[in-house]
mmCIF file with all atom_site columns, C-alpha atoms in Angstrom:
data_model
loop_
_atom_site.group_PDB
_atom_site.id
_atom_site.type_symbol
_atom_site.label_atom_id
_atom_site.label_alt_id
_atom_site.label_comp_id
_atom_site.label_asym_id
_atom_site.label_entity_id
_atom_site.label_seq_id
_atom_site.pdbx_PDB_ins_code
_atom_site.Cartn_x
_atom_site.Cartn_y
_atom_site.Cartn_z
_atom_site.occupancy
_atom_site.B_iso_or_equiv
_atom_site.pdbx_formal_charge
_atom_site.auth_seq_id
_atom_site.auth_comp_id
_atom_site.auth_asym_id
_atom_site.auth_atom_id
_atom_site.pdbx_PDB_model_num
ATOM 1   C CA . LEU Q 1 1   ? 0.000   0.000   0.000   1.00 0.00 ? 3   LEU Q CA 1
ATOM 2   C CA . ALA Q 1 2   ? 1.319   3.406   -0.942  1.00 0.00 ? 4   ALA Q CA 1
ATOM 3   C CA . LYS Q 1 3   ? 2.334   5.621   1.970   1.00 0.00 ? 5   LYS Q CA 1
ATOM 4   C CA . THR Q 1 4   ? 0.998   9.153   1.944   1.00 0.00 ? 6   THR Q CA 1
ATOM 5   C CA . THR Q 1 5   ? 2.480   12.342  3.367   1.00 0.00 ? 7   THR Q CA 1
ATOM 6   C CA . GLN Q 1 6   ? 0.424   15.448  4.106   1.00 0.00 ? 8   GLN Q CA 1
ATOM 7   C CA . PRO Q 1 7   ? 1.049   18.657  6.052   1.00 0.00 ? 9   PRO Q CA 1
ATOM 8   C CA . ILE Q 1 8   ? 0.008   18.295  9.670   1.00 0.00 ? 10  ILE Q CA 1
ATOM 9   C CA . SER Q 1 9   ? -1.974  21.525  9.749   1.00 0.00 ? 11  SER Q CA 1
ATOM 10  C CA . MET Q 1 10  ? -2.947  24.561  7.699   1.00 0.00 ? 12  MET Q CA 1
ATOM 11  C CA . ASP Q 1 11  ? -4.581  27.876  8.490   1.00 0.00 ? 13  ASP Q CA 1
ATOM 12  C CA . SER Q 1 12  ? -6.785  29.908  6.184   1.00 0.00 ? 14  SER Q CA 1
ATOM 13  C CA . TYR Q 1 13  ? -9.347  32.690  6.215   1.00 0.00 ? 15  TYR Q CA 1
ATOM 14  C CA . GLU Q 1 14  ? -12.928 32.655  5.092   1.00 0.00 ? 16  GLU Q CA 1
ATOM 15  C CA . GLY Q 1 15  ? -13.347 33.165  1.374   1.00 0.00 ? 17  GLY Q CA 1
ATOM 16  C CA . GLN Q 1 16  ? -9.866  31.972  0.446   1.00 0.00 ? 18  GLN Q CA 1
ATOM 17  C CA . GLU Q 1 17  ? -9.017  28.997  -1.714  1.00 0.00 ? 19  GLU Q CA 1
ATOM 18  C CA . VAL Q 1 18  ? -7.218  26.232  0.148   1.00 0.00 ? 20  VAL Q CA 1
ATOM 19  C CA . ASN Q 1 19  ? -4.916  23.710  -1.491  1.00 0.00 ? 21  ASN Q CA 1
ATOM 20  C CA . ILE Q 1 20  ? -3.769  20.658  0.434   1.00 0.00 ? 22  ILE Q CA 1
ATOM 21  C CA . THR Q 1 21  ? -1.079  18.561  -1.222  1.00 0.00 ? 23  THR Q CA 1
ATOM 22  C CA . CYS Q 1 22  ? -0.500  14.883  -0.559  1.00 0.00 ? 24  CYS Q CA 1
ATOM 23  C CA . SER Q 1 23  ? 2.636   13.002  -1.597  1.00 0.00 ? 25  SER Q CA 1
ATOM 24  C CA . HIS Q 1 24  ? 2.394   9.340   -2.588  1.00 0.00 ? 26  HIS Q CA 1
ATOM 25  C CA . ASN Q 1 25  ? 5.620   8.447   -4.341  1.00 0.00 ? 27  ASN Q CA 1
ATOM 26  C CA . ASN Q 1 26  ? 4.975   4.709   -4.351  1.00 0.00 ? 28  ASN Q CA 1
ATOM 27  C CA . ILE Q 1 27  ? 1.523   4.805   -5.894  1.00 0.00 ? 29  ILE Q CA 1
ATOM 28  C CA . ALA Q 1 28  ? 0.739   1.674   -7.884  1.00 0.00 ? 30  ALA Q CA 1
ATOM 29  C CA . THR Q 1 29  ? -0.880  1.402   -11.283 1.00 0.00 ? 31  THR Q CA 1
ATOM 30  C CA . ASN Q 1 30  ? -4.234  0.227   -9.911  1.00 0.00 ? 32  ASN Q CA 1
ATOM 31  C CA . ASP Q 1 31  ? -4.364  2.737   -7.060  1.00 0.00 ? 33  ASP Q CA 1
ATOM 32  C CA . TYR Q 1 32  ? -6.942  5.493   -6.837  1.00 0.00 ? 34  TYR Q CA 1
ATOM 33  C CA . ILE Q 1 33  ? -6.593  8.666   -4.760  1.00 0.00 ? 35  ILE Q CA 1
ATOM 34  C CA . THR Q 1 34  ? -9.405  9.426   -2.354  1.00 0.00 ? 36  THR Q CA 1
ATOM 35  C CA . TRP Q 1 35  ? -9.916  12.298  0.066   1.00 0.00 ? 37  TRP Q CA 1
ATOM 36  C CA . TYR Q 1 36  ? -12.055 12.272  3.193   1.00 0.00 ? 38  TYR Q CA 1
ATOM 37  C CA . GLN Q 1 37  ? -13.142 15.036  5.570   1.00 0.00 ? 39  GLN Q CA 1
ATOM 38  C CA . GLN Q 1 38  ? -13.687 14.525  9.287   1.00 0.00 ? 40  GLN Q CA 1
ATOM 39  C CA . PHE Q 1 39  ? -15.411 16.899  11.678  1.00 0.00 ? 41  PHE Q CA 1
ATOM 40  C CA . PRO Q 1 40  ? -14.979 16.514  15.454  1.00 0.00 ? 42  PRO Q CA 1
ATOM 41  C CA . SER Q 1 41  ? -17.037 13.694  16.947  1.00 0.00 ? 43  SER Q CA 1
ATOM 42  C CA . GLN Q 1 42  ? -18.018 12.379  13.522  1.00 0.00 ? 44  GLN Q CA 1
ATOM 43  C CA . GLY Q 1 43  ? -16.790 9.665   11.210  1.00 0.00 ? 45  GLY Q CA 1
ATOM 44  C CA . PRO Q 1 44  ? -14.902 10.656  8.041   1.00 0.00 ? 46  PRO Q CA 1
ATOM 45  C CA . ARG Q 1 45  ? -16.914 11.619  4.986   1.00 0.00 ? 47  ARG Q CA 1
ATOM 46  C CA . PHE Q 1 46  ? -15.939 11.011  1.362   1.00 0.00 ? 48  PHE Q CA 1
ATOM 47  C CA . ILE Q 1 47  ? -15.105 14.192  -0.541  1.00 0.00 ? 49  ILE Q CA 1
ATOM 48  C CA . ILE Q 1 48  ? -13.617 13.277  -3.890  1.00 0.00 ? 50  ILE Q CA 1
ATOM 49  C CA . GLN Q 1 49  ? -11.761 10.556  -5.751  1.00 0.00 ? 51  GLN Q CA 1
ATOM 50  C CA . GLY Q 1 50  ? -9.603  10.478  -8.846  1.00 0.00 ? 52  GLY Q CA 1
ATOM 51  C CA . TYR Q 1 51  ? -7.128  8.456   -10.854 1.00 0.00 ? 53  TYR Q CA 1
ATOM 52  C CA . LYS Q 1 52  ? -5.393  11.047  -13.030 1.00 0.00 ? 54  LYS Q CA 1
ATOM 53  C CA . THR Q 1 53  ? -5.681  14.651  -14.312 1.00 0.00 ? 55  THR Q CA 1
ATOM 54  C CA . LYS Q 1 54  ? -8.444  16.698  -12.710 1.00 0.00 ? 56  LYS Q CA 1
ATOM 55  C CA . VAL Q 1 55  ? -11.699 15.820  -11.027 1.00 0.00 ? 57  VAL Q CA 1
ATOM 56  C CA . THR Q 1 56  ? -14.253 18.371  -9.866  1.00 0.00 ? 58  THR Q CA 1
ATOM 57  C CA . ASN Q 1 57  ? -17.483 18.022  -7.918  1.00 0.00 ? 59  ASN Q CA 1
ATOM 58  C CA . GLU Q 1 58  ? -19.749 20.395  -6.020  1.00 0.00 ? 60  GLU Q CA 1
ATOM 59  C CA . VAL Q 1 59  ? -17.445 20.374  -2.999  1.00 0.00 ? 61  VAL Q CA 1
ATOM 60  C CA . ALA Q 1 60  ? -13.862 20.335  -4.263  1.00 0.00 ? 62  ALA Q CA 1
ATOM 61  C CA . SER Q 1 61  ? -11.407 19.762  -7.065  1.00 0.00 ? 63  SER Q CA 1
ATOM 62  C CA . LEU Q 1 62  ? -8.656  17.195  -7.179  1.00 0.00 ? 64  LEU Q CA 1
ATOM 63  C CA . PHE Q 1 63  ? -5.551  17.798  -9.259  1.00 0.00 ? 65  PHE Q CA 1
ATOM 64  C CA . ILE Q 1 64  ? -3.333  14.848  -10.124 1.00 0.00 ? 66  ILE Q CA 1
ATOM 65  C CA . PRO Q 1 65  ? -0.156  15.354  -12.185 1.00 0.00 ? 67  PRO Q CA 1
ATOM 66  C CA . ALA Q 1 66  ? 0.851   12.945  -14.904 1.00 0.00 ? 68  ALA Q CA 1
ATOM 67  C CA . ASP Q 1 67  ? 3.287   11.002  -12.709 1.00 0.00 ? 69  ASP Q CA 1
ATOM 68  C CA . ARG Q 1 68  ? 0.580   10.602  -10.008 1.00 0.00 ? 70  ARG Q CA 1
ATOM 69  C CA . LYS Q 1 69  ? 3.180   10.877  -7.243  1.00 0.00 ? 71  LYS Q CA 1
ATOM 70  C CA . SER Q 1 70  ? 1.200   13.632  -5.591  1.00 0.00 ? 72  SER Q CA 1
ATOM 71  C CA . SER Q 1 71  ? -2.278  15.091  -5.578  1.00 0.00 ? 73  SER Q CA 1
ATOM 72  C CA . THR Q 1 72  ? -3.782  18.389  -4.493  1.00 0.00 ? 74  THR Q CA 1
ATOM 73  C CA . LEU Q 1 73  ? -7.186  18.856  -2.937  1.00 0.00 ? 75  LEU Q CA 1
ATOM 74  C CA . SER Q 1 74  ? -8.538  22.310  -3.709  1.00 0.00 ? 76  SER Q CA 1
ATOM 75  C CA . LEU Q 1 75  ? -11.348 23.818  -1.620  1.00 0.00 ? 77  LEU Q CA 1
ATOM 76  C CA . PRO Q 1 76  ? -12.747 26.994  -3.210  1.00 0.00 ? 78  PRO Q CA 1
ATOM 77  C CA . ARG Q 1 77  ? -13.772 29.899  -0.976  1.00 0.00 ? 79  ARG Q CA 1
ATOM 78  C CA . VAL Q 1 78  ? -13.635 28.113  2.364   1.00 0.00 ? 80  VAL Q CA 1
ATOM 79  C CA . SER Q 1 79  ? -15.958 28.967  5.226   1.00 0.00 ? 81  SER Q CA 1
ATOM 80  C CA . LEU Q 1 80  ? -15.675 28.433  8.971   1.00 0.00 ? 82  LEU Q CA 1
ATOM 81  C CA . SER Q 1 81  ? -17.571 25.162  8.576   1.00 0.00 ? 83  SER Q CA 1
ATOM 82  C CA . ASP Q 1 82  ? -14.735 23.744  6.464   1.00 0.00 ? 84  ASP Q CA 1
ATOM 83  C CA . THR Q 1 83  ? -12.579 23.531  9.589   1.00 0.00 ? 85  THR Q CA 1
ATOM 84  C CA . ALA Q 1 84  ? -11.880 19.809  9.779   1.00 0.00 ? 86  ALA Q CA 1
ATOM 85  C CA . VAL Q 1 85  ? -9.264  17.119  9.270   1.00 0.00 ? 87  VAL Q CA 1
ATOM 86  C CA . TYR Q 1 86  ? -8.659  16.094  5.669   1.00 0.00 ? 88  TYR Q CA 1
ATOM 87  C CA . TYR Q 1 87  ? -7.256  12.642  4.872   1.00 0.00 ? 89  TYR Q CA 1
ATOM 88  C CA . CYS Q 1 88  ? -5.589  11.539  1.661   1.00 0.00 ? 90  CYS Q CA 1
ATOM 89  C CA . LEU Q 1 89  ? -5.844  7.823   0.886   1.00 0.00 ? 91  LEU Q CA 1
ATOM 90  C CA . VAL Q 1 90  ? -4.244  5.797   -1.860  1.00 0.00 ? 92  VAL Q CA 1
ATOM 91  C CA . GLY Q 1 91  ? -5.289  2.264   -2.640  1.00 0.00 ? 93  GLY Q CA 1
ATOM 92  C CA . ASP Q 1 92  ? -6.703  -0.253  -5.049  1.00 0.00 ? 94  ASP Q CA 1
ATOM 93  C CA . ILE Q 1 93  ? -10.442 0.174   -4.659  1.00 0.00 ? 95  ILE Q CA 1
ATOM 94  C CA . GLY Q 1 94  ? -10.983 -3.288  -6.073  1.00 0.00 ? 96  GLY Q CA 1
ATOM 95  C CA . THR Q 1 95  ? -9.325  -5.157  -3.238  1.00 0.00 ? 97  THR Q CA 1
ATOM 96  C CA . GLY Q 1 96  ? -11.314 -3.757  -0.343  1.00 0.00 ? 98  GLY Q CA 1
ATOM 97  C CA . GLY Q 1 97  ? -10.178 -2.496  3.018   1.00 0.00 ? 99  GLY Q CA 1
ATOM 98  C CA . PHE Q 1 98  ? -8.304  0.748   3.259   1.00 0.00 ? 100 PHE Q CA 1
ATOM 99  C CA . LYS Q 1 99  ? -5.967  -0.307  5.979   1.00 0.00 ? 101 LYS Q CA 1
ATOM 100 C CA . THR Q 1 100 ? -3.613  1.936   7.813   1.00 0.00 ? 102 THR Q CA 1
ATOM 101 C CA . ILE Q 1 101 ? -3.261  4.617   5.200   1.00 0.00 ? 103 ILE Q CA 1
ATOM 102 C CA . PHE Q 1 102 ? -5.582  7.204   6.668   1.00 0.00 ? 104 PHE Q CA 1
ATOM 103 C CA . GLY Q 1 103 ? -2.614  8.639   8.511   1.00 0.00 ? 105 GLY Q CA 1
ATOM 104 C CA . ALA Q 1 104 ? -2.923  11.681  10.735  1.00 0.00 ? 106 ALA Q CA 1
ATOM 105 C CA . GLY Q 1 105 ? -4.449  13.862  8.034   1.00 0.00 ? 107 GLY Q CA 1
ATOM 106 C CA . THR Q 1 106 ? -4.224  17.635  7.646   1.00 0.00 ? 108 THR Q CA 1
ATOM 107 C CA . ARG Q 1 107 ? -5.980  19.798  10.216  1.00 0.00 ? 109 ARG Q CA 1
ATOM 108 C CA . LEU Q 1 108 ? -7.429  22.819  8.448   1.00 0.00 ? 110 LEU Q CA 1
ATOM 109 C CA . PHE Q 1 109 ? -8.346  25.840  10.585  1.00 0.00 ? 111 PHE Q CA 1
ATOM 110 C CA . VAL Q 1 110 ? -10.481 28.451  8.869   1.00 0.00 ? 112 VAL Q CA 1
ATOM 111 C CA . LYS Q 1 111 ? -10.540 31.804  10.603  1.00 0.00 ? 113 LYS Q CA 1
ATOM 112 C CA . ALA Q 1 112 ? -13.033 34.637  10.281  1.00 0.00 ? 114 ALA Q CA 1
ATOM 113 C CA . GLY A 2 1   ? -31.667 3.099   8.428   1.00 0.00 ? 15  GLY A CA 1
ATOM 114 C CA . ALA A 2 2   ? -30.107 5.324   5.827   1.00 0.00 ? 16  ALA A CA 1
ATOM 115 C CA . GLY A 2 3   ? -26.617 5.351   7.299   1.00 0.00 ? 17  GLY A CA 1
ATOM 116 C CA . VAL A 2 4   ? -24.210 3.267   9.328   1.00 0.00 ? 18  VAL A CA 1
ATOM 117 C CA . SER A 2 5   ? -25.407 2.980   12.903  1.00 0.00 ? 19  SER A CA 1
ATOM 118 C CA . GLN A 2 6   ? -23.142 2.276   15.868  1.00 0.00 ? 20  GLN A CA 1
ATOM 119 C CA . SER A 2 7   ? -23.946 1.565   19.479  1.00 0.00 ? 21  SER A CA 1
ATOM 120 C CA . PRO A 2 8   ? -23.355 2.482   22.167  1.00 0.00 ? 22  PRO A CA 1
ATOM 121 C CA . SER A 2 9   ? -22.292 6.004   21.283  1.00 0.00 ? 23  SER A CA 1
ATOM 122 C CA . ASN A 2 10  ? -20.454 6.253   24.590  1.00 0.00 ? 24  ASN A CA 1
ATOM 123 C CA . LYS A 2 11  ? -19.206 3.537   26.910  1.00 0.00 ? 25  LYS A CA 1
ATOM 124 C CA . VAL A 2 12  ? -17.349 3.964   30.160  1.00 0.00 ? 26  VAL A CA 1
ATOM 125 C CA . THR A 2 13  ? -15.988 0.802   31.695  1.00 0.00 ? 27  THR A CA 1
ATOM 126 C CA . GLU A 2 14  ? -13.547 -0.326  34.321  1.00 0.00 ? 28  GLU A CA 1
ATOM 127 C CA . LYS A 2 15  ? -10.198 -1.838  33.502  1.00 0.00 ? 29  LYS A CA 1
ATOM 128 C CA . GLY A 2 16  ? -10.468 -5.594  33.108  1.00 0.00 ? 30  GLY A CA 1
ATOM 129 C CA . LYS A 2 17  ? -14.120 -5.645  31.990  1.00 0.00 ? 31  LYS A CA 1
ATOM 130 C CA . ASP A 2 18  ? -15.250 -6.895  28.576  1.00 0.00 ? 32  ASP A CA 1
ATOM 131 C CA . VAL A 2 19  ? -17.072 -4.608  26.143  1.00 0.00 ? 33  VAL A CA 1
ATOM 132 C CA . GLU A 2 20  ? -19.056 -5.175  22.978  1.00 0.00 ? 34  GLU A CA 1
ATOM 133 C CA . LEU A 2 21  ? -19.483 -2.556  20.289  1.00 0.00 ? 35  LEU A CA 1
ATOM 134 C CA . ARG A 2 22  ? -22.108 -2.954  17.597  1.00 0.00 ? 36  ARG A CA 1
ATOM 135 C CA . CYS A 2 23  ? -22.257 -1.794  13.997  1.00 0.00 ? 37  CYS A CA 1
ATOM 136 C CA . ASP A 2 24  ? -25.259 -1.856  11.666  1.00 0.00 ? 38  ASP A CA 1
ATOM 137 C CA . PRO A 2 25  ? -24.023 -1.199  8.137   1.00 0.00 ? 39  PRO A CA 1
ATOM 138 C CA . ILE A 2 26  ? -25.976 0.281   5.272   1.00 0.00 ? 40  ILE A CA 1
ATOM 139 C CA . SER A 2 27  ? -28.335 -2.311  3.840   1.00 0.00 ? 41  SER A CA 1
ATOM 140 C CA . GLY A 2 28  ? -26.790 -4.056  0.852   1.00 0.00 ? 42  GLY A CA 1
ATOM 141 C CA . HIS A 2 29  ? -23.206 -3.164  1.717   1.00 0.00 ? 43  HIS A CA 1
ATOM 142 C CA . THR A 2 30  ? -21.231 -6.376  1.720   1.00 0.00 ? 44  THR A CA 1
ATOM 143 C CA . ALA A 2 31  ? -17.976 -4.899  3.008   1.00 0.00 ? 45  ALA A CA 1
ATOM 144 C CA . LEU A 2 32  ? -17.574 -3.748  6.606   1.00 0.00 ? 46  LEU A CA 1
ATOM 145 C CA . TYR A 2 33  ? -14.579 -2.180  8.335   1.00 0.00 ? 47  TYR A CA 1
ATOM 146 C CA . TRP A 2 34  ? -13.581 -1.394  11.887  1.00 0.00 ? 48  TRP A CA 1
ATOM 147 C CA . TYR A 2 35  ? -11.126 1.389   12.729  1.00 0.00 ? 49  TYR A CA 1
ATOM 148 C CA . ARG A 2 36  ? -9.794  2.789   15.970  1.00 0.00 ? 50  ARG A CA 1
ATOM 149 C CA . GLN A 2 37  ? -9.087  6.478   16.474  1.00 0.00 ? 51  GLN A CA 1
ATOM 150 C CA . ARG A 2 38  ? -7.230  7.696   19.521  1.00 0.00 ? 52  ARG A CA 1
ATOM 151 C CA . LEU A 2 39  ? -7.624  11.307  20.583  1.00 0.00 ? 53  LEU A CA 1
ATOM 152 C CA . GLY A 2 40  ? -6.010  13.623  18.061  1.00 0.00 ? 54  GLY A CA 1
ATOM 153 C CA . GLN A 2 41  ? -4.768  10.752  15.914  1.00 0.00 ? 55  GLN A CA 1
ATOM 154 C CA . GLY A 2 42  ? -5.625  9.327   12.521  1.00 0.00 ? 56  GLY A CA 1
ATOM 155 C CA . LEU A 2 43  ? -7.614  6.184   11.881  1.00 0.00 ? 57  LEU A CA 1
ATOM 156 C CA . GLU A 2 44  ? -6.025  2.823   12.613  1.00 0.00 ? 58  GLU A CA 1
ATOM 157 C CA . PHE A 2 45  ? -7.369  -0.122  10.644  1.00 0.00 ? 59  PHE A CA 1
ATOM 158 C CA . LEU A 2 46  ? -8.514  -3.068  12.748  1.00 0.00 ? 60  LEU A CA 1
ATOM 159 C CA . ILE A 2 47  ? -10.406 -5.559  10.592  1.00 0.00 ? 61  ILE A CA 1
ATOM 160 C CA . TYR A 2 48  ? -12.283 -5.907  7.333   1.00 0.00 ? 62  TYR A CA 1
ATOM 161 C CA . PHE A 2 49  ? -15.236 -8.186  6.508   1.00 0.00 ? 63  PHE A CA 1
ATOM 162 C CA . GLN A 2 50  ? -16.377 -9.263  3.079   1.00 0.00 ? 64  GLN A CA 1
ATOM 163 C CA . GLY A 2 51  ? -19.769 -10.808 3.741   1.00 0.00 ? 65  GLY A CA 1
ATOM 164 C CA . ASN A 2 52  ? -19.390 -12.727 6.990   1.00 0.00 ? 66  ASN A CA 1
ATOM 165 C CA . SER A 2 53  ? -15.743 -13.573 6.393   1.00 0.00 ? 67  SER A CA 1
ATOM 166 C CA . ALA A 2 54  ? -12.797 -11.562 7.625   1.00 0.00 ? 68  ALA A CA 1
ATOM 167 C CA . PRO A 2 55  ? -10.000 -11.916 5.052   1.00 0.00 ? 69  PRO A CA 1
ATOM 168 C CA . ASP A 2 56  ? -7.942  -9.290  6.806   1.00 0.00 ? 70  ASP A CA 1
ATOM 169 C CA . LYS A 2 57  ? -7.557  -9.292  10.586  1.00 0.00 ? 71  LYS A CA 1
ATOM 170 C CA . SER A 2 58  ? -4.074  -7.891  10.491  1.00 0.00 ? 72  SER A CA 1
ATOM 171 C CA . GLY A 2 59  ? -4.939  -4.735  12.352  1.00 0.00 ? 73  GLY A CA 1
ATOM 172 C CA . LEU A 2 60  ? -6.325  -6.318  15.511  1.00 0.00 ? 74  LEU A CA 1
ATOM 173 C CA . PRO A 2 61  ? -3.868  -5.114  18.172  1.00 0.00 ? 75  PRO A CA 1
ATOM 174 C CA . SER A 2 62  ? -3.991  -8.177  20.402  1.00 0.00 ? 76  SER A CA 1
ATOM 175 C CA . ASP A 2 63  ? -5.863  -11.409 21.083  1.00 0.00 ? 77  ASP A CA 1
ATOM 176 C CA . ARG A 2 64  ? -8.117  -9.462  23.433  1.00 0.00 ? 78  ARG A CA 1
ATOM 177 C CA . PHE A 2 65  ? -9.786  -8.024  20.341  1.00 0.00 ? 79  PHE A CA 1
ATOM 178 C CA . SER A 2 66  ? -12.190 -10.053 18.235  1.00 0.00 ? 80  SER A CA 1
ATOM 179 C CA . ALA A 2 67  ? -14.959 -9.305  15.783  1.00 0.00 ? 81  ALA A CA 1
ATOM 180 C CA . GLU A 2 68  ? -17.699 -11.175 14.067  1.00 0.00 ? 82  GLU A CA 1
ATOM 181 C CA . ARG A 2 69  ? -20.341 -10.479 11.509  1.00 0.00 ? 83  ARG A CA 1
ATOM 182 C CA . THR A 2 70  ? -23.567 -12.371 10.946  1.00 0.00 ? 84  THR A CA 1
ATOM 183 C CA . GLY A 2 71  ? -26.146 -12.376 8.188   1.00 0.00 ? 85  GLY A CA 1
ATOM 184 C CA . GLU A 2 72  ? -23.872 -10.165 6.113   1.00 0.00 ? 86  GLU A CA 1
ATOM 185 C CA . SER A 2 73  ? -25.194 -7.384  8.286   1.00 0.00 ? 87  SER A CA 1
ATOM 186 C CA . VAL A 2 74  ? -24.534 -6.581  11.923  1.00 0.00 ? 88  VAL A CA 1
ATOM 187 C CA . SER A 2 75  ? -20.997 -6.744  13.258  1.00 0.00 ? 89  SER A CA 1
ATOM 188 C CA . THR A 2 76  ? -19.790 -6.860  16.832  1.00 0.00 ? 90  THR A CA 1
ATOM 189 C CA . LEU A 2 77  ? -16.335 -5.825  18.006  1.00 0.00 ? 91  LEU A CA 1
ATOM 190 C CA . THR A 2 78  ? -15.463 -7.358  21.355  1.00 0.00 ? 92  THR A CA 1
ATOM 191 C CA . ILE A 2 79  ? -12.644 -6.223  23.602  1.00 0.00 ? 93  ILE A CA 1
ATOM 192 C CA . GLN A 2 80  ? -11.870 -8.526  26.484  1.00 0.00 ? 94  GLN A CA 1
ATOM 193 C CA . ARG A 2 81  ? -10.132 -7.497  29.700  1.00 0.00 ? 95  ARG A CA 1
ATOM 194 C CA . THR A 2 82  ? -10.065 -3.867  28.654  1.00 0.00 ? 96  THR A CA 1
ATOM 195 C CA . GLN A 2 83  ? -6.993  -1.770  29.347  1.00 0.00 ? 97  GLN A CA 1
ATOM 196 C CA . GLN A 2 84  ? -6.665  1.985   29.607  1.00 0.00 ? 98  GLN A CA 1
ATOM 197 C CA . GLU A 2 85  ? -4.839  2.111   26.263  1.00 0.00 ? 99  GLU A CA 1
ATOM 198 C CA . ASP A 2 86  ? -7.998  0.751   24.641  1.00 0.00 ? 100 ASP A CA 1
ATOM 199 C CA . SER A 2 87  ? -9.669  4.109   25.254  1.00 0.00 ? 101 SER A CA 1
ATOM 200 C CA . ALA A 2 88  ? -10.518 5.520   21.838  1.00 0.00 ? 102 ALA A CA 1
ATOM 201 C CA . VAL A 2 89  ? -13.312 6.061   19.365  1.00 0.00 ? 103 VAL A CA 1
ATOM 202 C CA . TYR A 2 90  ? -14.116 2.906   17.436  1.00 0.00 ? 104 TYR A CA 1
ATOM 203 C CA . LEU A 2 91  ? -15.424 3.668   13.965  1.00 0.00 ? 105 LEU A CA 1
ATOM 204 C CA . CYS A 2 92  ? -17.287 1.321   11.676  1.00 0.00 ? 106 CYS A CA 1
ATOM 205 C CA . ALA A 2 93  ? -17.641 1.807   7.930   1.00 0.00 ? 107 ALA A CA 1
ATOM 206 C CA . SER A 2 94  ? -19.347 -0.085  5.157   1.00 0.00 ? 108 SER A CA 1
ATOM 207 C CA . SER A 2 95  ? -19.129 -0.116  1.392   1.00 0.00 ? 109 SER A CA 1
ATOM 208 C CA . LEU A 2 96  ? -20.462 -1.907  -1.639  1.00 0.00 ? 110 LEU A CA 1
ATOM 209 C CA . ASP A 2 97  ? -18.731 -5.081  -2.795  1.00 0.00 ? 111 ASP A CA 1
ATOM 210 C CA . PRO A 2 98  ? -15.142 -3.978  -3.495  1.00 0.00 ? 112 PRO A CA 1
ATOM 211 C CA . SER A 2 99  ? -14.933 -6.325  -6.452  1.00 0.00 ? 113 SER A CA 1
ATOM 212 C CA . GLY A 2 100 ? -18.119 -5.048  -8.013  1.00 0.00 ? 114 GLY A CA 1
ATOM 213 C CA . ARG A 2 101 ? -18.174 -2.581  -10.858 1.00 0.00 ? 115 ARG A CA 1
ATOM 214 C CA . ALA A 2 102 ? -20.408 -0.248  -8.870  1.00 0.00 ? 116 ALA A CA 1
ATOM 215 C CA . HIS A 2 103 ? -17.787 0.097   -6.166  1.00 0.00 ? 117 HIS A CA 1
ATOM 216 C CA . THR A 2 104 ? -16.043 3.432   -6.068  1.00 0.00 ? 118 THR A CA 1
ATOM 217 C CA . GLY A 2 105 ? -14.040 2.809   -2.961  1.00 0.00 ? 119 GLY A CA 1
ATOM 218 C CA . GLU A 2 106 ? -16.250 5.126   -0.945  1.00 0.00 ? 120 GLU A CA 1
ATOM 219 C CA . LEU A 2 107 ? -16.517 4.148   2.687   1.00 0.00 ? 121 LEU A CA 1
ATOM 220 C CA . PHE A 2 108 ? -19.560 5.238   4.655   1.00 0.00 ? 122 PHE A CA 1
ATOM 221 C CA . PHE A 2 109 ? -18.730 5.774   8.309   1.00 0.00 ? 123 PHE A CA 1
ATOM 222 C CA . GLY A 2 110 ? -20.844 5.696   11.415  1.00 0.00 ? 124 GLY A CA 1
ATOM 223 C CA . GLU A 2 111 ? -20.500 8.271   14.175  1.00 0.00 ? 125 GLU A CA 1
ATOM 224 C CA . GLY A 2 112 ? -18.368 5.943   16.251  1.00 0.00 ? 126 GLY A CA 1
ATOM 225 C CA . SER A 2 113 ? -18.446 4.452   19.712  1.00 0.00 ? 127 SER A CA 1
ATOM 226 C CA . ARG A 2 114 ? -16.384 6.349   22.256  1.00 0.00 ? 128 ARG A CA 1
ATOM 227 C CA . LEU A 2 115 ? -14.834 3.948   24.767  1.00 0.00 ? 129 LEU A CA 1
ATOM 228 C CA . THR A 2 116 ? -13.327 5.166   28.011  1.00 0.00 ? 130 THR A CA 1
ATOM 229 C CA . VAL A 2 117 ? -11.534 2.660   30.216  1.00 0.00 ? 131 VAL A CA 1
ATOM 230 C CA . LEU A 2 118 ? -11.005 3.871   33.770  1.00 0.00 ? 132 LEU A CA 1
#
């Protein structure tokens, strides 16, 4: 399973765009990149998933360069309610069981 | 229900007692996962079920931990002779069949069971 590295924490202000980068140098051919968001006292929630290039949904965008050794989660115009922990996961979605690769995540603090 | 349901939401127990934590996955989800999350830490994988079988138990921290699943539905995580280091939030997640074409890898998590061992 590919190991991921993310910044421990980030600060931002309301209305700014936030980019969180995740490194996964050992990503395998069949691996997908998935991001989750976790609020205090709640379980993680799926945000976005991609394999290569760019993926966009109503919540975020995910940028994946051609070599796929990193990915960047982009949150447009954050609000206070976006304060949470963001986890980057890399794994083969066909095999089941994302094991220990949630890691510590990135704690995003959005200030007024 | 519409989501993954876990019970109890909070459990306080004394060191040495046994505890059982329950997870009701989303109906139709064949895969079920247990994770442990200590305060301020990331998620630690414990065990994964495909149907009623557990092909991956590699994350169970000791033989005091066990889990079962019946009817391809409810799962119970049992911790025997609890220790203070077992204090954590235990999260359950479910997903569609990982080998199925409809599977996107998305895990649906419950709110967790917070265990405090005194």
